[in-house]
Structure formats: structure tokens, C-alpha cells
CSV table of C-alpha atoms and ligand atoms in Angstrom, one decimal:
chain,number,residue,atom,x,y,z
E,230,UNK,CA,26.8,-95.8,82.3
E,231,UNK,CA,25.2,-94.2,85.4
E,232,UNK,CA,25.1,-97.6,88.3
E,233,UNK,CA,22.3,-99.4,89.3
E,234,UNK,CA,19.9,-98.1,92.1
E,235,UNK,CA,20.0,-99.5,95.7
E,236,UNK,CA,17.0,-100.0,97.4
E,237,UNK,CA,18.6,-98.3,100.2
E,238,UNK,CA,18.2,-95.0,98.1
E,239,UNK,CA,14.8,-95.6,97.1
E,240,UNK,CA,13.0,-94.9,100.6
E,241,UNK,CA,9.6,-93.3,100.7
E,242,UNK,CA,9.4,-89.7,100.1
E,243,UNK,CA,12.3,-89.9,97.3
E,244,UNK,CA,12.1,-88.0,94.3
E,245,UNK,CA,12.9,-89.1,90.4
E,246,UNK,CA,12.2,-88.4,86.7
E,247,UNK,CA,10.7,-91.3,84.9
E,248,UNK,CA,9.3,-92.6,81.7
E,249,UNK,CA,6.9,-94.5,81.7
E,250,UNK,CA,5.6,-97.1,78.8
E,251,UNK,CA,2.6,-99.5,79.3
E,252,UNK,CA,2.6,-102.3,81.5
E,253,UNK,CA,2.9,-105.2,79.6
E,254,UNK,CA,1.8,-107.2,82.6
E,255,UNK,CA,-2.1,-106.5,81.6
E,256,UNK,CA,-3.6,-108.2,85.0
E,257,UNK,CA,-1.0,-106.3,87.6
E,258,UNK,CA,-3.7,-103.3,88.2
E,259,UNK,CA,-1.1,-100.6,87.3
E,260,UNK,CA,-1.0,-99.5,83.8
E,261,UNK,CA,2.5,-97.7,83.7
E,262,UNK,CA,5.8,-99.2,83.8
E,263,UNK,CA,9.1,-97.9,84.0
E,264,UNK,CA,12.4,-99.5,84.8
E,265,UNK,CA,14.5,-96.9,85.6
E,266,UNK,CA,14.8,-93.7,87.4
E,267,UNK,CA,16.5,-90.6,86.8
E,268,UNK,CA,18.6,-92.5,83.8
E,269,UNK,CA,19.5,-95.2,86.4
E,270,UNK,CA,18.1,-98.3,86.5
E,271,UNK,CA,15.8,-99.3,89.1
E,272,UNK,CA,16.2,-102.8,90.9
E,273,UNK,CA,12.1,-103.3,90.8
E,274,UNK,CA,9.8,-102.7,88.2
E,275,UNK,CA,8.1,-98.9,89.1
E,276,UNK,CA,4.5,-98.9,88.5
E,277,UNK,CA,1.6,-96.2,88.8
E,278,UNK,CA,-1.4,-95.9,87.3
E,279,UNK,CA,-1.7,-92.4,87.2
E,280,UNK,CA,-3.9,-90.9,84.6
E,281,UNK,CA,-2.0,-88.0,84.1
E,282,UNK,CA,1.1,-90.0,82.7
E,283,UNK,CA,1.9,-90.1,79.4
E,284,UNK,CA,3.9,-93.1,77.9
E,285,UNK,CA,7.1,-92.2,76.7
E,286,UNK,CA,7.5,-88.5,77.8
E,287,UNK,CA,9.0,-87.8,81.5
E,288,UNK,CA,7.4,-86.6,84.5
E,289,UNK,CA,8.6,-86.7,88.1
E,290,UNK,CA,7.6,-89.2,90.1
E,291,UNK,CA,7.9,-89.9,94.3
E,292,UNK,CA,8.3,-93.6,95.5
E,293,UNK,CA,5.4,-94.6,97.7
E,294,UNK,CA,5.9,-97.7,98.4
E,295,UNK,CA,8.6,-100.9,97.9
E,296,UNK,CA,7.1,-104.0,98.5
E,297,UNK,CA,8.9,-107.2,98.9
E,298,UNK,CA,12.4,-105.5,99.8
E,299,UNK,CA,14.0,-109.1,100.8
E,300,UNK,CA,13.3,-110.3,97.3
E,301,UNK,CA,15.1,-110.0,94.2
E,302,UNK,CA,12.5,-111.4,91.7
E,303,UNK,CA,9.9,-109.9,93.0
E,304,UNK,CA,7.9,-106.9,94.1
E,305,UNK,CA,7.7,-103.4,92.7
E,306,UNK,CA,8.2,-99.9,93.5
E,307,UNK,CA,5.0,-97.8,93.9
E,308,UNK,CA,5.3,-94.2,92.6
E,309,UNK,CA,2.9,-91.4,92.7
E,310,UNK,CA,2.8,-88.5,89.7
E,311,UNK,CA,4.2,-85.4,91.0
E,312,UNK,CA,5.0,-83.0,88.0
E,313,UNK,CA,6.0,-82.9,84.3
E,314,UNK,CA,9.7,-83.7,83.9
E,315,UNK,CA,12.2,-82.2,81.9
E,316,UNK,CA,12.9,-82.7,78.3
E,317,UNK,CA,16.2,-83.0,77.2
E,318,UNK,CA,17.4,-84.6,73.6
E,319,UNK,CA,20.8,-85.6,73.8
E,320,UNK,CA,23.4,-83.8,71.2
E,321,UNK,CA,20.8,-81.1,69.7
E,322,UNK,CA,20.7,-77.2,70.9
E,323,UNK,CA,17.1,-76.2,70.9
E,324,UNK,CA,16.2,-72.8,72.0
E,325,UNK,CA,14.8,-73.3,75.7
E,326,UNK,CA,11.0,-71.6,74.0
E,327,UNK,CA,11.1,-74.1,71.7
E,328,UNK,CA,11.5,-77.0,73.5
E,329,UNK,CA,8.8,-76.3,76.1
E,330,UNK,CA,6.3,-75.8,72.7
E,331,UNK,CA,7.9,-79.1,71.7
E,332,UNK,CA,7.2,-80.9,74.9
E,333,UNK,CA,3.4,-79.8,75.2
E,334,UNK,CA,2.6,-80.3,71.3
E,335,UNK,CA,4.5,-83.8,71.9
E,336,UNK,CA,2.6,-84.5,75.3
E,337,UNK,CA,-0.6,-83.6,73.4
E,338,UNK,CA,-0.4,-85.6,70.3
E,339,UNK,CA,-0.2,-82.3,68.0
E,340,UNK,CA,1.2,-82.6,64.7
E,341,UNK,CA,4.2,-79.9,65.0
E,342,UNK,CA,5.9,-78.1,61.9
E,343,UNK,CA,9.2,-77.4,61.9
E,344,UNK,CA,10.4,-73.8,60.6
E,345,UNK,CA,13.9,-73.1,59.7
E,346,UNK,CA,16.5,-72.3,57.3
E,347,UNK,CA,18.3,-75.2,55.9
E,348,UNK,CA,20.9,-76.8,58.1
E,349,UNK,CA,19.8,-75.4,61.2
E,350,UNK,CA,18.9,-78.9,62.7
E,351,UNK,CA,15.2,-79.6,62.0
E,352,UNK,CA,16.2,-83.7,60.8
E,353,UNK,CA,18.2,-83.7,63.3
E,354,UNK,CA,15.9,-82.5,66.1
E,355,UNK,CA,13.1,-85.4,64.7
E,356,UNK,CA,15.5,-88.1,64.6
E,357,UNK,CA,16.8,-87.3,68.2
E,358,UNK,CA,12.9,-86.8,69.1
E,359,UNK,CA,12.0,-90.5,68.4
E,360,UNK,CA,15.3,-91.8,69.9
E,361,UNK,CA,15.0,-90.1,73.2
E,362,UNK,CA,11.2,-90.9,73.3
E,363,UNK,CA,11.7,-94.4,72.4
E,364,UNK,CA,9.8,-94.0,68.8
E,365,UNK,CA,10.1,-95.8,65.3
E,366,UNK,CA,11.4,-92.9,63.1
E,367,UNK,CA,9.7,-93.1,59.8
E,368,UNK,CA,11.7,-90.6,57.0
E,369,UNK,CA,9.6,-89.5,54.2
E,370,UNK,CA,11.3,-87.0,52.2
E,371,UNK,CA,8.3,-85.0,50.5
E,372,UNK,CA,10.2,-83.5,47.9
E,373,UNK,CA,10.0,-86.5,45.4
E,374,UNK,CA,6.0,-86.5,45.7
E,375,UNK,CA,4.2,-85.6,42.9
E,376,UNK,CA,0.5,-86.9,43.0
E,377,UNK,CA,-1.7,-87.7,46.2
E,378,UNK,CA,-1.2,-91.5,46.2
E,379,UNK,CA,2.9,-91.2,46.7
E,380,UNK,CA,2.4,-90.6,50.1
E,381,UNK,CA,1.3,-93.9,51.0
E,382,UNK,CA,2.5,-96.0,47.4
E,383,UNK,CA,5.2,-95.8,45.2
E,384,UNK,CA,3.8,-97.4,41.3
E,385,UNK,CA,7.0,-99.9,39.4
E,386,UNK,CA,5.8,-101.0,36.2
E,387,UNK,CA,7.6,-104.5,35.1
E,388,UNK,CA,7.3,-107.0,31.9
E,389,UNK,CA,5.1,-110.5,33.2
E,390,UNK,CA,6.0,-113.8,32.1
E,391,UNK,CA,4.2,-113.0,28.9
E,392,UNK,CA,6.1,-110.1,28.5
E,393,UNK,CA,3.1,-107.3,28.5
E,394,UNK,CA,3.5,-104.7,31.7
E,395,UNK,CA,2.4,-105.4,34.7
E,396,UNK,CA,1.7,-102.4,37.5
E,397,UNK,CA,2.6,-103.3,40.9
E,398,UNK,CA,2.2,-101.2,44.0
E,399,UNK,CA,5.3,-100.7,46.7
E,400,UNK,CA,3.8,-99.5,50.4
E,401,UNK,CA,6.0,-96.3,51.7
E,402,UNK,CA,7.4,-96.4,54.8
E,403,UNK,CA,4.9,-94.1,55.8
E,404,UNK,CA,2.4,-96.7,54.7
E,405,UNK,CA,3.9,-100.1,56.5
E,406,UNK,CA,4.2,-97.8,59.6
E,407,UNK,CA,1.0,-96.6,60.2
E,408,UNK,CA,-0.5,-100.3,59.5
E,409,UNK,CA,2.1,-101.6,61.3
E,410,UNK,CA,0.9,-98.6,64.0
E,411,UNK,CA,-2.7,-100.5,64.1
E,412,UNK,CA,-1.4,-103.8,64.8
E,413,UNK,CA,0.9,-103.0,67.3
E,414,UNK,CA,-0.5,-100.0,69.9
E,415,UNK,CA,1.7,-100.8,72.5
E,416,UNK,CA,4.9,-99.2,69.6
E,417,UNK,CA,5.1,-95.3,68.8
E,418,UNK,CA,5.8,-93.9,65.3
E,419,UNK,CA,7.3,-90.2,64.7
E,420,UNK,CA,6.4,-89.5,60.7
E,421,UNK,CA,8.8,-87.0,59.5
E,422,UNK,CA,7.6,-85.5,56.5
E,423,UNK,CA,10.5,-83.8,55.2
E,424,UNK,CA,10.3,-80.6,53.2
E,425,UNK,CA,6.4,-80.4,53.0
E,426,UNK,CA,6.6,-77.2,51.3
E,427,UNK,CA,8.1,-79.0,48.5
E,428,UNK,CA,5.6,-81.4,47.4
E,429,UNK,CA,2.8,-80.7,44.6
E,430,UNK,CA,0.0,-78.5,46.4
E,431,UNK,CA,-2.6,-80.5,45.6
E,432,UNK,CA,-0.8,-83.8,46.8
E,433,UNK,CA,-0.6,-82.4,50.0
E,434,UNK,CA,-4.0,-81.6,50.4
E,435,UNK,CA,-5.0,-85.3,50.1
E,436,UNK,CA,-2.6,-86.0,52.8
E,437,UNK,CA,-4.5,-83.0,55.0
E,438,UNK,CA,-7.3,-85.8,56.5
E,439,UNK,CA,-4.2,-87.3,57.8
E,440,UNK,CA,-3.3,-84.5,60.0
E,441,UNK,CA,-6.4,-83.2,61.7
E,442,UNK,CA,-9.1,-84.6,63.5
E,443,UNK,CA,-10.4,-87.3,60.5
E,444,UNK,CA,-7.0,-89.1,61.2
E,445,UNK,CA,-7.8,-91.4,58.1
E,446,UNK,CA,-6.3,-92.3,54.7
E,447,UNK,CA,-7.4,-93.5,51.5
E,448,UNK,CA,-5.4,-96.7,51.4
E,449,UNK,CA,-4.4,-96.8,47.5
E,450,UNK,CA,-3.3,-101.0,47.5
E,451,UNK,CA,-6.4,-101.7,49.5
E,452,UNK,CA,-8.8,-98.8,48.2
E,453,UNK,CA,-10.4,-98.4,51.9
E,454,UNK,CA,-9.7,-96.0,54.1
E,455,UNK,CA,-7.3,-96.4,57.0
E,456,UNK,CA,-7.5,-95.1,60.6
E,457,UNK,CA,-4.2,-93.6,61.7
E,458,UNK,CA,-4.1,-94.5,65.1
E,459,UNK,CA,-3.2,-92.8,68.0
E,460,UNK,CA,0.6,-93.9,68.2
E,461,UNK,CA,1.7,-92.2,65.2
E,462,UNK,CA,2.8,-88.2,65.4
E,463,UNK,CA,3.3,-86.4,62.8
E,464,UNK,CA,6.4,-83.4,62.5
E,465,UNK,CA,6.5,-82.3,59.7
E,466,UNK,CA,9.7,-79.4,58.3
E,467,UNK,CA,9.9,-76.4,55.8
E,468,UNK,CA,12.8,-75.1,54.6
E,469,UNK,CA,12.5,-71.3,54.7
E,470,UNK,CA,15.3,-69.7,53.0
E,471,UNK,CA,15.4,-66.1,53.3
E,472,UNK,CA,14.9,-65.3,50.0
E,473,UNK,CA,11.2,-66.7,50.3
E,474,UNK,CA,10.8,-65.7,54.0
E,475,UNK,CA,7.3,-64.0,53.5
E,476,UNK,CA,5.7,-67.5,52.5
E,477,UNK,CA,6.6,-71.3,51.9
E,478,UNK,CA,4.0,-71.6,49.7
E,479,UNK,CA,2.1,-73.6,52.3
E,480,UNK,CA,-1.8,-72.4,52.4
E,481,UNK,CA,-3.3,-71.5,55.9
E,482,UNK,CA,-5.5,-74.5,56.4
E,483,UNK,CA,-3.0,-76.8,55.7
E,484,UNK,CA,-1.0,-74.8,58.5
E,485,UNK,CA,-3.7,-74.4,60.6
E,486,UNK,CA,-3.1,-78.6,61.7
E,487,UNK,CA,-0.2,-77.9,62.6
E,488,UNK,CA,1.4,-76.8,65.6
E,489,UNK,CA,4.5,-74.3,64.1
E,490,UNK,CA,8.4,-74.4,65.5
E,491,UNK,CA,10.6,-71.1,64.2
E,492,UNK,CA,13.9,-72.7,64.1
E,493,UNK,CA,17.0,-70.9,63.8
E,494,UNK,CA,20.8,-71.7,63.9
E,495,UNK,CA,22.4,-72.3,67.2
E,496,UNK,CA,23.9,-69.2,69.0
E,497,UNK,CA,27.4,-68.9,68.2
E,498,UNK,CA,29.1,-70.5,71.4
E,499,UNK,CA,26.8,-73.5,71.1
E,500,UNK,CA,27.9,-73.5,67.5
E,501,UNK,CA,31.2,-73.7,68.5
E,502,UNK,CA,30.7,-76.5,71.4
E,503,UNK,CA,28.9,-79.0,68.6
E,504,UNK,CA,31.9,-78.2,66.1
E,505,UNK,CA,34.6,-79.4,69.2
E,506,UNK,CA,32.5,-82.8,70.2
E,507,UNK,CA,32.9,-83.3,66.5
E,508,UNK,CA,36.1,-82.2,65.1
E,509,UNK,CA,38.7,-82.7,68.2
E,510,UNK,CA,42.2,-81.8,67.8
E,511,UNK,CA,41.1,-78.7,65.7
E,512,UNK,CA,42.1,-75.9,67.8
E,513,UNK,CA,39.6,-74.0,69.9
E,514,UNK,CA,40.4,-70.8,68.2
E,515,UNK,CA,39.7,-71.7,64.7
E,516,UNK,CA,36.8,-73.0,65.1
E,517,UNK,CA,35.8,-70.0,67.1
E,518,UNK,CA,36.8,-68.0,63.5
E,519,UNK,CA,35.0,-70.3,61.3
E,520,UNK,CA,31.7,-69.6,63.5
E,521,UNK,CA,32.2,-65.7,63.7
E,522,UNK,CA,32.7,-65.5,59.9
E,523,UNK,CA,29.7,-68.2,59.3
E,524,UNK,CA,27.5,-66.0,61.9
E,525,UNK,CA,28.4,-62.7,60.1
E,526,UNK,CA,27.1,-64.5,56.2
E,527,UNK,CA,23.8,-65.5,58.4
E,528,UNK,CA,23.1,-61.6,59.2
E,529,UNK,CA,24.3,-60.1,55.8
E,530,UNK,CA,21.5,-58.2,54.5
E,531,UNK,CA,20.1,-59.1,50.8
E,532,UNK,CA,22.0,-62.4,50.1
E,533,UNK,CA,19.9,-65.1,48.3
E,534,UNK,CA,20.2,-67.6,50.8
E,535,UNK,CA,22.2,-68.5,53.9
E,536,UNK,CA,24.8,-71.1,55.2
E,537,UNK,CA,24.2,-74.4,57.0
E,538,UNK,CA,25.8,-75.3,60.3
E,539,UNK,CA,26.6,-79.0,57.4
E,540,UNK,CA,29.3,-76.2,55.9
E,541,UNK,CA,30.6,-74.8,59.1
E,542,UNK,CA,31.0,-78.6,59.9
E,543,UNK,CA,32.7,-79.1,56.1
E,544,UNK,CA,35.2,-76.0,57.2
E,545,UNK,CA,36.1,-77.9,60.1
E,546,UNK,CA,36.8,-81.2,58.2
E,547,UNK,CA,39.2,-79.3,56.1
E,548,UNK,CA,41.1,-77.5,58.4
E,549,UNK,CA,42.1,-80.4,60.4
E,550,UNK,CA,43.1,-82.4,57.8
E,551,UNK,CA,46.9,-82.7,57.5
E,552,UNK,CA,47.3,-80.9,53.8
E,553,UNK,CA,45.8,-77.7,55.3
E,554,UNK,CA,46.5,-77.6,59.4
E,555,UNK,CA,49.8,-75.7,58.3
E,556,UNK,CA,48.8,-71.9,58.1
E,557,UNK,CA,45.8,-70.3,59.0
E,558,UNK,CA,46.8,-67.0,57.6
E,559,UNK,CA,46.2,-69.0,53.9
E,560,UNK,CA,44.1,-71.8,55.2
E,561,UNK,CA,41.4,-70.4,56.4
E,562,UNK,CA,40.8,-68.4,53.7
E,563,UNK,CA,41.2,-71.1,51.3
E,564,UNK,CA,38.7,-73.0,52.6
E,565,UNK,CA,35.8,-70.8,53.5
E,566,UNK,CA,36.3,-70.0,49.9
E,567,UNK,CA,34.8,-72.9,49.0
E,568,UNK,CA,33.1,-74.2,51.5
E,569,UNK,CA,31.4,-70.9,52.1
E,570,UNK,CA,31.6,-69.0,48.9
E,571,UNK,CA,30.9,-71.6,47.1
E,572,UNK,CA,27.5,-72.3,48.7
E,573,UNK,CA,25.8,-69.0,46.9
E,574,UNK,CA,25.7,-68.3,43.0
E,575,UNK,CA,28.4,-66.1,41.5
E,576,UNK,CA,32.1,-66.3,41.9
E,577,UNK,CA,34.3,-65.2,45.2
E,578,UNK,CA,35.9,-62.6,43.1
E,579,UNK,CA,32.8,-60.9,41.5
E,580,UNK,CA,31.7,-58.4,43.7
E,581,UNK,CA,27.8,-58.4,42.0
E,582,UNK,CA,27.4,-61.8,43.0
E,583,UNK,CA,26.2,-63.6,46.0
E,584,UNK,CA,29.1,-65.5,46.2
E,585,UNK,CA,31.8,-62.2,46.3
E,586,UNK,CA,29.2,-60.7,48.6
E,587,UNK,CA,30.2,-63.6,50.8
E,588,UNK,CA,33.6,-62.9,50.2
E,589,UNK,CA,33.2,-59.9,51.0
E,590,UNK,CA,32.4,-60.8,55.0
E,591,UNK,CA,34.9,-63.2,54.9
E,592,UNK,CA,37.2,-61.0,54.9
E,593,UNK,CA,35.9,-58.3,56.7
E,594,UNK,CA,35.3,-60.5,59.6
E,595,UNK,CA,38.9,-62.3,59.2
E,596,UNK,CA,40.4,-58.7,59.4
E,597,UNK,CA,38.8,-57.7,62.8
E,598,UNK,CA,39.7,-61.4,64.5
E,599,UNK,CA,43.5,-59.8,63.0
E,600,UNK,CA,43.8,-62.5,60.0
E,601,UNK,CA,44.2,-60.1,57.5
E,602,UNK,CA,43.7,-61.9,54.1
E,603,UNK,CA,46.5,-60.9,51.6
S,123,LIG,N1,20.6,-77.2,66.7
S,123,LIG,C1,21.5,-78.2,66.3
S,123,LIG,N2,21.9,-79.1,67.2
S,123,LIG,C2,22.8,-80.1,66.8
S,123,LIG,N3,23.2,-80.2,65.5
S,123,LIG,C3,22.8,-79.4,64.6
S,123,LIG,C4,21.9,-78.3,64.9
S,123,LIG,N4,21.7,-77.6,63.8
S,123,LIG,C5,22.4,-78.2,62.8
S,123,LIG,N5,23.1,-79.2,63.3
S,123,LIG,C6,24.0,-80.1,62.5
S,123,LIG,O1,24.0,-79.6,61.2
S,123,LIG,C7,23.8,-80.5,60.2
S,123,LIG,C8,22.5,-80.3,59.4
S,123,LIG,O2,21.4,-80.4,60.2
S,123,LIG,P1,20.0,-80.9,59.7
S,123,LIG,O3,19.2,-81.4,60.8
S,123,LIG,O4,20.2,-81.9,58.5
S,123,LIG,O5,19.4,-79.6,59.1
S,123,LIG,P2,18.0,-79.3,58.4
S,123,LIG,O6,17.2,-80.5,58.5
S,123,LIG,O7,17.4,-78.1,59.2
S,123,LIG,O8,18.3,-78.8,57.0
S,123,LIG,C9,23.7,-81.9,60.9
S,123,LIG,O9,25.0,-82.4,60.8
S,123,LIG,C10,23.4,-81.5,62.4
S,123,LIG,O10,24.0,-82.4,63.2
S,124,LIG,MG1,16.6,-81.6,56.7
């Protein structure tokens, strides 16, 4: 943990990146509050009531003013807005372009789509998204919905006392949140609606009112309608496998409310950095060959689909387990096999499927890192 701040360091003039949420003090005459400074916490409250902040997304900031230096339980540090900040999200690789799109459709209230093959870290990205920015994350996996009202409702049908059936309605998450949004402005809510391309066309059209500038749903418990307020973003993901890469089936005025992402896997060496946080005592090399060989399947023309960075991380699980760290020569092989292989129809040894394709590259690629495969 970075230390505390000194007040010492904190003179006039100095610079810092800050997030700011609002004050809960309502009375104090600044409406912004943060309580630390470049990641470190401060030893006064820093206010500003800049209108140009944004709660929850950092901007740099210059101390004015300390008041009350002598005190400990008292006075504040007075900043003044100097620039947008930086936007990092701890443990995800997002292409540089991307994350300043991010930033401005986040700082904006846009509702952003998320482009990508599979695996290549959209769930990832949204879940780090509301953790760094200090939002409820609401998962909603749109795969599973079949008529309008399962956005907000879920039906379960049970026997009464009497015994005849009784219909009851269960709230979604995505329901409770953005109710739970209108009572409570001061929280933030990042809706992920996973796999939006999946989900019945005209389900997702009721769900469009949601997304632009209407921000209202039809409340299906209730039968009112129900102002989504402005404390609850939207990001919604599509997987685009190559196979379908011309569409995902997703019209253009349902695209049009959204801000689009194009996601892609990480570069190779940032591949390879992610696999060593997670899988240490594997040795740098292999990993470095399960990457090259995963990165070579990614750019083979005509395959029916692609591989996830979830099985270059599988590869990795096998090869440092004790039954297979012997031999690489075999190992490797062995594993991307399945792991690999396995992830495309066919079978490793027919050459006019998918799956030998992959084969195919596997041991192309093994043979110019000079790990021939018997
Ligand atoms: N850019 C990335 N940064 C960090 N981790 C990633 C990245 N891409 C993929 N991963 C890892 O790969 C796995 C699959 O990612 P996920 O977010 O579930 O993919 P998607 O939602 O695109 O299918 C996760 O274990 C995730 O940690
Ligand atoms: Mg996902």
C-alpha cells in the first residue's frame, strides 16, 4: 500500500490525479469529495466544486489551498480542476485507442458495445470497469432471454396451498438495480448485458427505450414505466466469431445507441506477461511457445472460429502441473492437442477438419521455435 500524504507535500501549486464522488456533507458549499491523491490517501478531505468534474472518473487536480494545517480533525484541502486524468484498469491490456474511446463514452454517459471474438477480455474489461470506477456491477447474461419481459422479470410457476398454480414474478438483477439506482443517486451501476447478439431480436428491441434518450422501461411486476436514472451505464458485448464477421445479427438502430469498442486479443508479449502473473514457476519460454502457436491459430485463414486467451491460460495450467512438467518435446504437444485442437470441430488427425487444420499450425509453428513434433 502506497503511505499516507504529509501535509508537508501538499503545498500550493502541487499537482495530483483524483476521483472525486459527491460530497456527502450537503451544506459544506463544495460538491466534490475525494480522499485521496494520486492512489495515496490524503490527510484532509479534498474538495472542489468544479463543474467540469465528473464523479468517479479521474482528472488532475492542483491544491489551492489547506486550511486548518494545525488540526487533525479538521479542515480541507482546496483543489482547482486542471485536466482529465488518466485511465488505467488494473490487470486488463486494452489497446491505448480503445481506452481513450472508453474513457470519453464513460465520462459521457454513452452506452458502449463491446466487439470481440470470444475470450479476448470484453467480461473482463466491464467487471474491472466498475471496480476501478467504484460501480455496482450488475451481470446479465442475454443469452438465456427469450421474450421482452426477461430483461427485467424472470416468471416461476408453483402449486398454492390449494394446490392449483400460482405465477409469481422474480425481479432480475437488472431490475433491483436500476430501482435500487432511483433510490440511491449518490451509488453508480455498470449493466453488463452480456452476449446481446444472442437474445431473441424482438426482445431486444423492447429493451431499445432503455438505451437511448427515452431512458424508461415498462416495469412488468408493477405495469408502469420506470425511469432509468442517470447512475446506471449500460456496456453491453457481442461475440463476433470470425465465421460471422460480416454481421452479429444486430440491426443498425439498435447499434446506432450504442457507442462500439473493436476488441481484439492482446498482442503476443502482453499475452505472455498475463500468462506469468498467473501461472508462475512455468518457465518463461514455454509460455512464450504456447502464445506463438495460440497467435499463429488466431491468423490462420478459413478456420470456423478462433481460440480464447481462457485456453492459452488452460495450456498453462497443464503444463505446470507435475504429471506433464517433464518433457516439452511430448508435453507441449500433448496438450495443445487438446486444449487447442480440441476447441474446433473435427479431429487433430483429420486433415479436412478444423481441428487437424489446427494441428496443422501446431506443428508448423513448434518446428520453427525447433520443437519438432515426432
Ligand atoms: N485483454 C485482457 N486483459 C486481461 N485478461 C484477459 C484479456 N483478454 C482475455 N483475458 C483473460 O481471458 C479470459 C477470458 O476473458 P473474458 O473476459 O471472459 O472474455 P470474453 O468476455 O471476451 O469472452 C479471462 O480469464 C481473462 O482474464
Ligand atoms: Mg464474456
Amino acid at each position: 500500500m502506497p503511505s499516507k500524504w504529509t501535509l508537508d507535500a501538499l503545498k500550493p501549486g502541487t499537482s495530483a490525479e483524483a476521483i472525486f464522488w459527491p460530497n456527502p456533507v450537503e451544506d459544506s458549499g463544495y460538491r466534490w469529495r475525494a480522499t485521496h491523491l494520486d492512489e495515496r490517501r490524503t490527510p484532509k478531505v479534498v474538495l472542489s466544486d468544479d463543474e467540469r468534474i465528473v464523479p468517479g472518473v479521474p482528472c488532475v487536480v492542483k491544491v489551492k489551498q489547506v486550511t486548518k494545517p494545525e488540526r487533525e480533525d479538521r479542515g480541507i484541502i482546496l483543489v482547482e480542476w486542471v485536466g482529465a486524468g488518466t485511465f488505467k484498469i488494473e490487470g486488463v491490456y486494452l489497446d491505448p485507442v480503445v481506452s481513450k474511446k472508453l474513457q470519453v463514452a464513460l465520462e459521457c454517459g454513452l452506452n458502449i458495445l463491446l466487439d470481440g471474438p470470444q475470450g479476448c477480455g470484453k467480461t473482463v474489461l466491464a467487471r474491472s470497469i466498475a471496480e476501478s470506477l467504484g460501480m455496482r456491477f450488475v451481470f446479465f447474461n442475454c443469452g438465456a432471454v427469450v421474450e421482452a419481459s426477461d430483461f427485467l422479470a424472470t416468471i416461476q410457476v408453483r402449486a398454492s396451498e390449494s394446490g392449483s398454480p400460482v405465477t409469481d414474478f422474480i425481479k432480475t438483477e437488472v431490475l433491483e438495480s436500476i430501482e435500487e439506482a432511483n433510490e440511491h443517486p449518490e451509488r453508480r451501476y455498470l449493466v453488463f448485458l452480456d452476449e446481446l447478439n444472442r437474445c431473441q431480436e424482438t426482445a431486444r428491441n423492447a429493451l431499445m427505450p432503455a438505451l437511448d434518450s427515452t431512458r424508461r422501461v415498462f416495469h412488468p411486476i408493477e405495469n408502469r414505466f420506470l425511469t432509468i436514472p442517470p447512475n446506471v451505464q449500460f456496456i453491453a458485448a457481442v461475440n463476433r466469431g470470425r465465421a460471422f464477421s460480416a454481421t452479429f445479427g444486430i440491426d443498425a438502430a439498435q447499434l446506432d445507441r450504442f457507442v462500439p469498442l473493436q476488441m481484439t486479443y492482446l498482442p503476443p508479449p502482453e499475452e505472455e506477461a498475463l500468462l506469468a502473473r498467473r501461472h508462475e514457476g512455468l518457465a518463461k519460454s514455454t509460455i512464450a511457445h504456447v502464445v506463438a502457436v495460440a497467435d499463429a491459430i488466431r491468423r490462420a485463414p478459413d478456420l470456423g472460429g478462433t481460440l480464447s486467451v481462457r485456453a492459452t491460460d488452460e495450456a498453462c495450467i497443464f503444463l505446470r502441473h507435475r504429471l506433464f512438467s517433464n518433457n516439452l518435446r511430448t508435453d507441449l504437444p500433448e496438450v495443445l492437442r487438446s486444449s487447442f485442437c480440441g476447441r474446433f470441430s473435427g479431429r487433430w488427425d483429420d486433415v479436412s477438419t478444423d481441428a487437424g487444420a489446427v494441428w496443422a499450425v501446431v506443428t508448423r509453428t513448434l518446428a520453427e521455435r525447433k520443437l519438432p513434433v515426432d
